[in-house]
XYZ file of C-alpha atoms in Angstrom:
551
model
C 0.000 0.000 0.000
C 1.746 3.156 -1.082
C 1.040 6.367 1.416
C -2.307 7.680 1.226
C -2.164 10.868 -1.764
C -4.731 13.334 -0.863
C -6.667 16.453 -2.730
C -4.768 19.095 -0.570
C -1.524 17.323 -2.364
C -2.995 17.096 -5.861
C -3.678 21.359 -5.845
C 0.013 21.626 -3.948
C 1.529 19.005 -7.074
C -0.559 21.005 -9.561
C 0.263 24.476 -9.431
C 4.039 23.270 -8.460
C 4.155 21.524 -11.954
C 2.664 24.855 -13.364
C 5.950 26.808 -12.265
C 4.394 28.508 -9.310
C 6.969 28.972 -6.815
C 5.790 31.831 -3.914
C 1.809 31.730 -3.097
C 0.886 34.843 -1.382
C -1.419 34.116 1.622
C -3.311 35.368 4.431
C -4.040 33.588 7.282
C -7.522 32.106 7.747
C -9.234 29.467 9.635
C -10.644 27.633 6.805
C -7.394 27.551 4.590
C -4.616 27.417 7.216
C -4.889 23.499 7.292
C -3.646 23.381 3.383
C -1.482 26.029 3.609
C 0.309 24.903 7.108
C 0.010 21.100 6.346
C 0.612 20.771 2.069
C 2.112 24.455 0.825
C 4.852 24.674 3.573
C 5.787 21.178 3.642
C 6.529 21.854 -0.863
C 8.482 24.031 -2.618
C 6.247 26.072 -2.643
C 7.886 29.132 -0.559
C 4.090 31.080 1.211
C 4.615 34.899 0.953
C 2.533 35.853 4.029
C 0.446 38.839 3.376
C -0.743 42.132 4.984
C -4.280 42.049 3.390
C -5.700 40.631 0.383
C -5.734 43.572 -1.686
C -2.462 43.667 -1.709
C -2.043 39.699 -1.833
C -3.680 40.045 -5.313
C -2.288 42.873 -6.995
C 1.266 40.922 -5.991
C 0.197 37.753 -7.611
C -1.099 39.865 -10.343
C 2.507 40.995 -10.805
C 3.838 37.558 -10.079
C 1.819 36.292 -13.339
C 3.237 38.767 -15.285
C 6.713 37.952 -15.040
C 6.096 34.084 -14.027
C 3.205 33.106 -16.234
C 1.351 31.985 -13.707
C 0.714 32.934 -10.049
C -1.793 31.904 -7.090
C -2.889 33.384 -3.771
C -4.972 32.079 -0.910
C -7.747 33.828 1.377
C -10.565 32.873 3.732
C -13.607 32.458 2.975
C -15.946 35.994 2.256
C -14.662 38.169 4.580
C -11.246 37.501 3.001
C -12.334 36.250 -1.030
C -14.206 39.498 -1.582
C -11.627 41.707 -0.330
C -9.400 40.458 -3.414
C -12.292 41.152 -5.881
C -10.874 44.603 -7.719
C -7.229 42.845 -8.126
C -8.999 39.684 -9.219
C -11.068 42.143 -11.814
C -7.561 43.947 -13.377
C -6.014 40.491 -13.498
C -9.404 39.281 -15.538
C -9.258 42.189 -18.033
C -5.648 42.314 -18.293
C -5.148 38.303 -19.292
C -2.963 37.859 -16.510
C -2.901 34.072 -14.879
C -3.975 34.344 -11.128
C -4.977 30.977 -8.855
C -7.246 32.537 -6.397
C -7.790 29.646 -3.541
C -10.767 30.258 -1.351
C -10.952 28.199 1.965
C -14.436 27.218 2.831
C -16.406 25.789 5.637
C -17.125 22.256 5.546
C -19.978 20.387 3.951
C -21.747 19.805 7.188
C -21.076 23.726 8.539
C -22.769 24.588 4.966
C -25.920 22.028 5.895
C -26.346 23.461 8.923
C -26.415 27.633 7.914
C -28.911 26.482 4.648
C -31.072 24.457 6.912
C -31.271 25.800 10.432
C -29.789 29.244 9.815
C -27.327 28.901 12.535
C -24.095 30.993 10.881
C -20.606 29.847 10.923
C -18.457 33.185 11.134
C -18.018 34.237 7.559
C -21.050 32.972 5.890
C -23.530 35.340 3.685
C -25.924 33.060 2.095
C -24.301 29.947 2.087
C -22.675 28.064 -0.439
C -23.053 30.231 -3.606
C -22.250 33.476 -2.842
C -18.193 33.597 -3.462
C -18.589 31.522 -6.772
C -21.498 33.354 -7.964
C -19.253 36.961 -7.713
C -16.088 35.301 -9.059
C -17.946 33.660 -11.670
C -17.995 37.200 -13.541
C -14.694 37.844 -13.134
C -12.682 34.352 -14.041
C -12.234 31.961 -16.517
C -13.330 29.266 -14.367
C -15.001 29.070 -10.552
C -15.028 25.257 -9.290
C -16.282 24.265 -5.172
C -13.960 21.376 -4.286
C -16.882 19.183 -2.314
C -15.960 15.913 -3.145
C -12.892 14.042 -3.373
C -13.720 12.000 -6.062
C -13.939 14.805 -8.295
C -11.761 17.162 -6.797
C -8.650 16.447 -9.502
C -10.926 16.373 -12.639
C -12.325 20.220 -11.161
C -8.886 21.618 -10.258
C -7.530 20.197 -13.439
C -10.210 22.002 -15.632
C -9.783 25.155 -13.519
C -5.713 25.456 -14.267
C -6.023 24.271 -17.480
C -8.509 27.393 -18.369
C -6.279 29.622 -16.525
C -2.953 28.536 -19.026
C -5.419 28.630 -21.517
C -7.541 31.529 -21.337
C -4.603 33.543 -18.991
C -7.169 34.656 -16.625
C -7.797 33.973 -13.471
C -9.604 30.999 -11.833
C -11.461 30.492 -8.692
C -11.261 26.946 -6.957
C -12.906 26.794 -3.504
C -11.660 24.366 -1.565
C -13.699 22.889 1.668
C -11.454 22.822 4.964
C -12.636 19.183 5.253
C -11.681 18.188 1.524
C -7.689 18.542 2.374
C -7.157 15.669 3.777
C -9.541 13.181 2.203
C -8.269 10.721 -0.547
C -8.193 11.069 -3.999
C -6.073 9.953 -7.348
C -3.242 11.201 -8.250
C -2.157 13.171 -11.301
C -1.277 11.321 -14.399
C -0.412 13.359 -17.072
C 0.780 17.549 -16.914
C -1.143 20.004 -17.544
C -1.144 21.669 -21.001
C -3.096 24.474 -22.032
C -5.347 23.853 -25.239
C -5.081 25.020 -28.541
C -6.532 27.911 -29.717
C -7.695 26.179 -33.214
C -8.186 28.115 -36.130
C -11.316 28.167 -39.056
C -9.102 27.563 -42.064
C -11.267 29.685 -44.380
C -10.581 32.952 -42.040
C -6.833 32.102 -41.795
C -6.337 31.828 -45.036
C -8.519 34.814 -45.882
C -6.704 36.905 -43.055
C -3.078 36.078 -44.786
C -4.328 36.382 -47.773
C -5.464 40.046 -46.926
C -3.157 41.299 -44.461
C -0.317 39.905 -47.408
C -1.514 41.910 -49.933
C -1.677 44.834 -47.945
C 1.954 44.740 -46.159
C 3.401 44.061 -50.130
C 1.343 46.968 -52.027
C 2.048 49.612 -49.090
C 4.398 52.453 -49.370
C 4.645 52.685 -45.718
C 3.621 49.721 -43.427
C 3.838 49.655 -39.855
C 3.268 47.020 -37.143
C 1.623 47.680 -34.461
C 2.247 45.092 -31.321
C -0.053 44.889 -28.960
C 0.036 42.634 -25.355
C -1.567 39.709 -26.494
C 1.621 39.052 -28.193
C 3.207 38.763 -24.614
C 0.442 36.866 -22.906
C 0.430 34.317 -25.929
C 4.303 33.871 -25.602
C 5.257 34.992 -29.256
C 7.672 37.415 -28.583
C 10.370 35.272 -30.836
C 7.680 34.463 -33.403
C 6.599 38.608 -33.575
C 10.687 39.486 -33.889
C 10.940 37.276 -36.414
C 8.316 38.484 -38.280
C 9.491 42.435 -37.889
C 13.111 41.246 -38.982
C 11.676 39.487 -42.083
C 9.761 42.332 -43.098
C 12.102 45.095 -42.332
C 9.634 47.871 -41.056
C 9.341 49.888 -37.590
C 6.770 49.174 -35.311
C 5.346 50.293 -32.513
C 3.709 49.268 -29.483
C 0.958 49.704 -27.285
C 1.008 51.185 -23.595
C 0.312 48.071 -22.062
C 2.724 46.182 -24.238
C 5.901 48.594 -23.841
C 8.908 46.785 -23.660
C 7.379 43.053 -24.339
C 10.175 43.329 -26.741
C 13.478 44.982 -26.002
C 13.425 48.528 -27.022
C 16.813 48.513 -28.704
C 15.625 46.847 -31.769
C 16.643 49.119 -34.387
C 13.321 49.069 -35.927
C 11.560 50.188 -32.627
C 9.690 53.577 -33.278
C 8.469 53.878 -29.973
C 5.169 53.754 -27.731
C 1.807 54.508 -29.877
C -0.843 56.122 -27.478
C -2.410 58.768 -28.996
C -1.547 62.508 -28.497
C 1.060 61.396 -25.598
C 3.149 59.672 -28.110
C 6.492 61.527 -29.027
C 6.026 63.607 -32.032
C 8.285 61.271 -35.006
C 5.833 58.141 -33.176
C 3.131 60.724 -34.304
C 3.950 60.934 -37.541
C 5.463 57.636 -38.375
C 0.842 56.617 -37.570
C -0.576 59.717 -39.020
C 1.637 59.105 -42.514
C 1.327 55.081 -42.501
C -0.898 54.003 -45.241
C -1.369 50.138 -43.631
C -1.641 49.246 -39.627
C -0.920 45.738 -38.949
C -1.911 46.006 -35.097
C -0.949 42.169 -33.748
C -2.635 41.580 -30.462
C -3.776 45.656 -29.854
C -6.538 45.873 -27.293
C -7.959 49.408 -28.169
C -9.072 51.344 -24.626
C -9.490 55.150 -23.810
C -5.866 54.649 -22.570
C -4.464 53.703 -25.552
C -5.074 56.142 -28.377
C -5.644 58.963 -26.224
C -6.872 61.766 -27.958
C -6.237 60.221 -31.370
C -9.187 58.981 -33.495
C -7.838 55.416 -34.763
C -8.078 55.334 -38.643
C -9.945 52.055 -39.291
C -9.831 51.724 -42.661
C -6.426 51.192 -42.791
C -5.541 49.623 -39.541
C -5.898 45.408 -39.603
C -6.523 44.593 -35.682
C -6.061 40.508 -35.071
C -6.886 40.180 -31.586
C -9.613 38.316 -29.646
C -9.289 35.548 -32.249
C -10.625 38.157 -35.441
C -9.300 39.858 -37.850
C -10.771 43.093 -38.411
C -9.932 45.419 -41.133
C -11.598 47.924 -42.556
C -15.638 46.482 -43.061
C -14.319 43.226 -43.239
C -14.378 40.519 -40.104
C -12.758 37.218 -40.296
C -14.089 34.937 -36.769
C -11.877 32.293 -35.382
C -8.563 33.472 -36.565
C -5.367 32.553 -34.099
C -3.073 34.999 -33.530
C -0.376 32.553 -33.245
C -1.452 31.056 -36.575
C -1.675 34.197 -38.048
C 1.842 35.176 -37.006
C 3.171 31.862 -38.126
C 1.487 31.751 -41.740
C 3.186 35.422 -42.257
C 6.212 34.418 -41.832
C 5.824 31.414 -43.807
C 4.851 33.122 -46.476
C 8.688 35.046 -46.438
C 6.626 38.437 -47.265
C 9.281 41.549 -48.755
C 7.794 44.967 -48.248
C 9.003 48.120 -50.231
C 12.175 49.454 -48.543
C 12.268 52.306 -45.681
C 14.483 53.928 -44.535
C 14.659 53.966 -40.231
C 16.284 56.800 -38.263
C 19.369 55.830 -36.785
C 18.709 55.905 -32.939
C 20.967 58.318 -31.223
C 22.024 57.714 -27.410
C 20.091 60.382 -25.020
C 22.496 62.905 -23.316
C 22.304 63.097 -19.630
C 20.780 66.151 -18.988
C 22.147 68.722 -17.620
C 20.463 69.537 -13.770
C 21.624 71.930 -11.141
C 21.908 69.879 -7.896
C 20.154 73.143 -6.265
C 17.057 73.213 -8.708
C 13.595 72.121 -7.184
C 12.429 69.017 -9.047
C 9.733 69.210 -11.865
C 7.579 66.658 -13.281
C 8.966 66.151 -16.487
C 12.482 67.039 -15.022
C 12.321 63.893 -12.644
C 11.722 61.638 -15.749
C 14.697 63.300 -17.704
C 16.637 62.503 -14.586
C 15.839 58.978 -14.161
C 16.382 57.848 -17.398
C 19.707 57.690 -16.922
C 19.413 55.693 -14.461
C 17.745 52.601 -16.403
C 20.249 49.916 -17.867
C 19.281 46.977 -19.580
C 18.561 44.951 -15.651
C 16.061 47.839 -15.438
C 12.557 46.458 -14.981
C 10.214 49.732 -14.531
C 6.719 49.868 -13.262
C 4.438 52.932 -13.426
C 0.675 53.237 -11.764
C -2.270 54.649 -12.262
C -1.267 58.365 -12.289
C 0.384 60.855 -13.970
C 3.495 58.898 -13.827
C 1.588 56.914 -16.809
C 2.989 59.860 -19.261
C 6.426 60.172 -17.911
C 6.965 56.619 -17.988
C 5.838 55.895 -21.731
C 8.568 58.180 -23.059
C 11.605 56.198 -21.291
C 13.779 53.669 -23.147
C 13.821 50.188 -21.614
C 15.725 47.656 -22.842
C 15.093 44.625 -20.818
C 12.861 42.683 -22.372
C 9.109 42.363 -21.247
C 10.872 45.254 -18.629
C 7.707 47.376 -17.817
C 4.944 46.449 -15.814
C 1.626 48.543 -16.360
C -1.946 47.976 -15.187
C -3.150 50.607 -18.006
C -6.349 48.969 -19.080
C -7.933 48.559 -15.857
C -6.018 51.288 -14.532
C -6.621 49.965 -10.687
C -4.709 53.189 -8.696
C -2.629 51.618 -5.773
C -1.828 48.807 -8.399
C 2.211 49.236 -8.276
C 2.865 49.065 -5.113
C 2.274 45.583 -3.814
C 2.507 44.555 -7.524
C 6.171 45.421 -6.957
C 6.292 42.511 -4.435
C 5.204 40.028 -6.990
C 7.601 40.960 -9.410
C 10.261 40.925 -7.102
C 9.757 37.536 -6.884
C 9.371 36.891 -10.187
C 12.206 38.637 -11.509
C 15.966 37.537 -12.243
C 18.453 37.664 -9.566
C 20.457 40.012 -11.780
C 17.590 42.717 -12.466
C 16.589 45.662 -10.191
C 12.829 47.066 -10.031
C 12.071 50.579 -10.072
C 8.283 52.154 -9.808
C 6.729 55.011 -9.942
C 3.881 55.824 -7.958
C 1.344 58.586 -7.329
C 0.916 59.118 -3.670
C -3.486 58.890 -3.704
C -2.426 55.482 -5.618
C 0.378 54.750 -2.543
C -2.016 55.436 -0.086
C -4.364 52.864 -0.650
C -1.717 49.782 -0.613
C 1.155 51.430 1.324
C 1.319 48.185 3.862
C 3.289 46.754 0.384
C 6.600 48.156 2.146
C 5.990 45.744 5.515
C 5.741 42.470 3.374
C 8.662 43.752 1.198
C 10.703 44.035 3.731
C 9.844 40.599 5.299
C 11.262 38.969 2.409
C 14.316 41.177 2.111
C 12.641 42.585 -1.371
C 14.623 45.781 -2.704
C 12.106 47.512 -5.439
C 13.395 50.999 -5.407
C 9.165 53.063 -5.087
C 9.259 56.589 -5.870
C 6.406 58.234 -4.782
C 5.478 61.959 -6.864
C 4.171 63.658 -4.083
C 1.840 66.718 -5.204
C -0.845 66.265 -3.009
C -3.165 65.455 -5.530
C -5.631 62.683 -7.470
C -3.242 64.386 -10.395
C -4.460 62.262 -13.377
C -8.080 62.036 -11.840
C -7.703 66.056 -12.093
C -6.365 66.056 -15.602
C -8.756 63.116 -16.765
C -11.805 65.562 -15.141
C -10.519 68.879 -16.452
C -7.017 69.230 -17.078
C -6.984 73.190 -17.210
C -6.307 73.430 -13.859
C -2.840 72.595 -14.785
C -2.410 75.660 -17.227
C -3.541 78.213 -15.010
C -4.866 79.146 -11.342
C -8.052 77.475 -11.237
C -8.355 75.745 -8.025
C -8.181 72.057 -8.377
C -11.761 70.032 -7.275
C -12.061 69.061 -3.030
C -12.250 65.628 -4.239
C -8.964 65.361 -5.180
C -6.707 66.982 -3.361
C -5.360 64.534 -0.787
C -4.566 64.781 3.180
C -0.559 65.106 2.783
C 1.785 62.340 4.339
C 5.287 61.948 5.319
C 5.954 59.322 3.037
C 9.887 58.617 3.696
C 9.323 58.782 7.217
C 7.262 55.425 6.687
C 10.565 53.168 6.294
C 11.076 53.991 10.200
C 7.436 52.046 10.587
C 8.031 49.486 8.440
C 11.759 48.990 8.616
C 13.196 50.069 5.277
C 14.583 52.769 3.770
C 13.681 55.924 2.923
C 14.241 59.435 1.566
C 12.604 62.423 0.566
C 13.728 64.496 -1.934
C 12.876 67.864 -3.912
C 16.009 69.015 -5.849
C 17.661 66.898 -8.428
C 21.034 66.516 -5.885
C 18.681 65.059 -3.170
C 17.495 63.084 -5.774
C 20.630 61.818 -7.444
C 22.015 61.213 -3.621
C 18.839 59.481 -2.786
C 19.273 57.037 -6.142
C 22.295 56.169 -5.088
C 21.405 54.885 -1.847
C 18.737 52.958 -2.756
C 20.990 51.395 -5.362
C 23.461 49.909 -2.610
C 20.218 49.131 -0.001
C 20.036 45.211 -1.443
C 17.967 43.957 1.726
C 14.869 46.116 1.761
C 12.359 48.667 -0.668
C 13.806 51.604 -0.667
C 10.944 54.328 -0.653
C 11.783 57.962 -2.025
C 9.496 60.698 -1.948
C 9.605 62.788 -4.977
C 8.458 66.451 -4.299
C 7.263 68.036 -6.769
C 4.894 71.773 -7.822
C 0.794 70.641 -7.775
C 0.837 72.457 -11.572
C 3.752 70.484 -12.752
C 3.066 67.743 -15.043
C 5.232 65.585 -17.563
C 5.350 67.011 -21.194
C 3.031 64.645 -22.960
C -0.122 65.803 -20.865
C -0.026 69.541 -21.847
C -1.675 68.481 -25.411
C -4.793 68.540 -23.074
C -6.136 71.647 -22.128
C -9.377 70.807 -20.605
């Protein structure tokens, strides 16, 4: 008799064949006996957590980097606190294993049937799944151990499949009860093409790139959450065109390529990224989700912009249903396309600008500053702020090196995502984020499970004392002249630096460009703990790329 395998082991032997590595937790009655008795006992390394907020935006930016990433809460009180992170990782494709201990079968019976309440409960056994139904790719109740591995299987295979998260609620008195083991790994399934619309698609999209005097690419994040960053560089190299990319897909390829133009978003984009869109006669956008924060203040031209994403091709008044982008890709390059010749710009290395240590910091100054700072074991993250236009403008050349939450644009994302990448990342590379200090104050508790784990992301926080972008996004004229900005956004002012003495860091604060450059330099040589510096800078000031809007 070999020793008895149970369904707390299969999930543990699961996600541990998937890659995962760190599960972020909180501690809860009704998960504590898989987490203490299977997750510890693995190598599986539990990242305790301050609050599940932060738990998911970490594992958010644990997916990211790792490809897929898991955290586990308590039942309700705990599950529903993780609902906005769970939401950004849904609309932003990103992997996420959310594990939801439950009371048992028989506490379940009793609530339904007597109404006597076990701590936690709402309306019994549906509520949880039916509000993370909406917001994964799959929500499975572990309540039997017979079928306990066919459900988590199905669960993880969606989330490799669909990258979204999944929701698996396991009962604290399924963990120890018997059931199969795994016999073969996981794999996710492939996305399968309609041959017509394939071929049609090539066929099209062909034509196009060969009769056009001026092509351009457009890559977009599916490309990254689909894994065809060699198959898309291939492509560009065959082809011999710039491209561009998307916000939420800067750096998904290194940004050294000679045939990188730069970010595309709208009216923020620098001015030759402007004019390489406005004067292309043929878009091929590969894996572009359009949103509000992508083509700000720029209406797309459709009729000559091809978008294949969400498994279509669409182009102009045509639609093509069922088309792979990873087919797509692949049938391009098979088909060893030439497009008329163009001549790129020859990329120049940026000066260092030059900054008298006296000066009081500016916006747009900070992000000329720190650019310099940024070698190729830079990974940079930027929230939900106006650190969003600074950031887009800076050369990264790591690849997949920027981490950006801009679709669902959660503010406080950064922050505790930082710990999740941290995680995730090389040995060899150093995170740096920026952060806008409304976003920082929702998730500042990031810094105490940072320094826990002897994490070292270097978080600047622009301190204005503002909801800046909520200002801009609401009317943005207040930053032109002396109109007073609206009660709702101006924020109660902290002491930000002053928080490494709670939390045991490091930190600095900083409102001339020698504070700065002095501060930088510590946080380079503190390798043991986030280093937290807090930017000071005018309320009016802004980064270049935001004055296009005046109201």
């Amino acid at each position: 008799m070999g020793e008895k395998y149970t369904v707390g082991q299969y999930l543990v032997d699961r996600l541990y064949e998937l890659g995962l590595r760190h599960l972020f937790s909180i501690a809860g009655d009704y998960s504590i006996e898989w987490v203490n008795s299977y997750v510890e006992k693995s190598g599986i390394q539990v990242i305790e957590e301050v609050n599940e907020l932060n738990a998911g935006y970490a594992a958010d930016g644990y997916g990211r980097v790792k490809g897929i990433a898991a955290l586990c809460v308590t039942y309700s009180a705990g599950a529903l606190c993780t609902t906005n992170a769970i939401a950004g990782s849904y609309v932003e494709k990103v992997p996420v294993v959310l594990i939801n201990g439950a009371p048992s079968i028989k506490k379940t019976l009793t609530f339904e049937q007597t109404g006597y309440s076990s701590h936690h409960f709402i309306s019994g056994r549906e509520t949880d799944r039916q509000v993370f139904e909406y917001i994964t790719a799959a929500a499975v109740r572990i309540d039997s151990p017979h079928l306990a591995p066919m459900l988590i299987d199905y669960a993880l295979t969606q989330c490799i499949t669909e990258r979204r998260p999944v929701y698996i609620e396991l009962l604290e008195d399924m963990v120890d009860l018997e059931c199969t083991r795994p016999s073969n790994a996981l794999r996710a399934a492939a996305v399968i093409s309609d041959e017509d619309s394939l071929n049609q698609s090539l066929a099209q999209i062909s034509e196009r790139l060969q009769n056009a005097t001026k092509p351009l690419i457009w890559i977009g994040v599916e490309i990254d959450r689909f894994g065809l960053h060699q198959q898309a560089e291939r492509l560009i190299q065959d082809l011999k065109i710039p491209y561009v990319t998307e916000f939420l897909s800067k750096a998904i390829l290194s940004e050294d390529d000679a045939q990188f133009a730069g970010v595309f978003d709208g009216k923020s984009s620098s001015p030759y990224v402007q004019s390489l869109v406005k004067d292309a006669d043929f878009v091929l956008a590969l894996g572009v989700w359009l949103t509000d924060i992508n083509d700000l203040g720029w209406p797309i031209d459709l009729d000559k912009t091809a978008f294949a994403s969400w498994d279509t091709l669409k182009y102009g008044t045509s639609f093509n249903a069922q088309v792979s982008l990873a087919d797509l890709v692949n049938g391009l390059i098979d088909r060893r396309l030439t497009c008329k010749a163009q001549t790129l710009p020859a990329k120049t290395a940026a000066q260092a600008p030059v900054m008298n240590p006296a000066d009081e910091l500016t916006y747009q100054g900070f992000y000329d500053f720190i650019q310099h700072q940024i070698d190729g074991n830079t990974i940079v993250g930027a929230d939900a702020s106006l650190n969003y236009f600074g950031s887009m403008l800076l050369d990264v050349s790591a690849r997949r090196g920027f981490i950006v939450q801009s679709s669902y644009s959660a503010i406080g994302y950064i922050g505790p995502a930082a710990t999740g990448v941290s995680l995730a990342k090389q040995d060899k590379q150093r995170l740096m984020v920026f952060s806008g200090d409304g976003g920082f104050q929702m998730t500042a508790q990031c810094l105490a499970t940072q320094t826990r784990f002897n994490l070292n992301p270097i978080i600047f926080v622009m301190d204005n004392g503002i909801y800046g972008v909520e200002q801009w996004l609401a009317d943005a004229s207040v930053f032109h002249g002396n109109k007073p900005f609206y009660k709702s956004c101006i924020l109660h002012r902290w002491n930000y630096s002053k928080l490494a003495e709670v939390f045991g860091c490091r930190g600095w604060k900083v409102h001339t460009y020698g504070e700065l450059e002095e501060a930088i330099n510590g946080a380079k040589e503190n390798l043991n703990s986030p280093s937290i510096i807090q930017v000071l800078v005018p309320q009016r000031s802004i980064p270049d790329n935001a004055n296009w809007k005046e109201s």
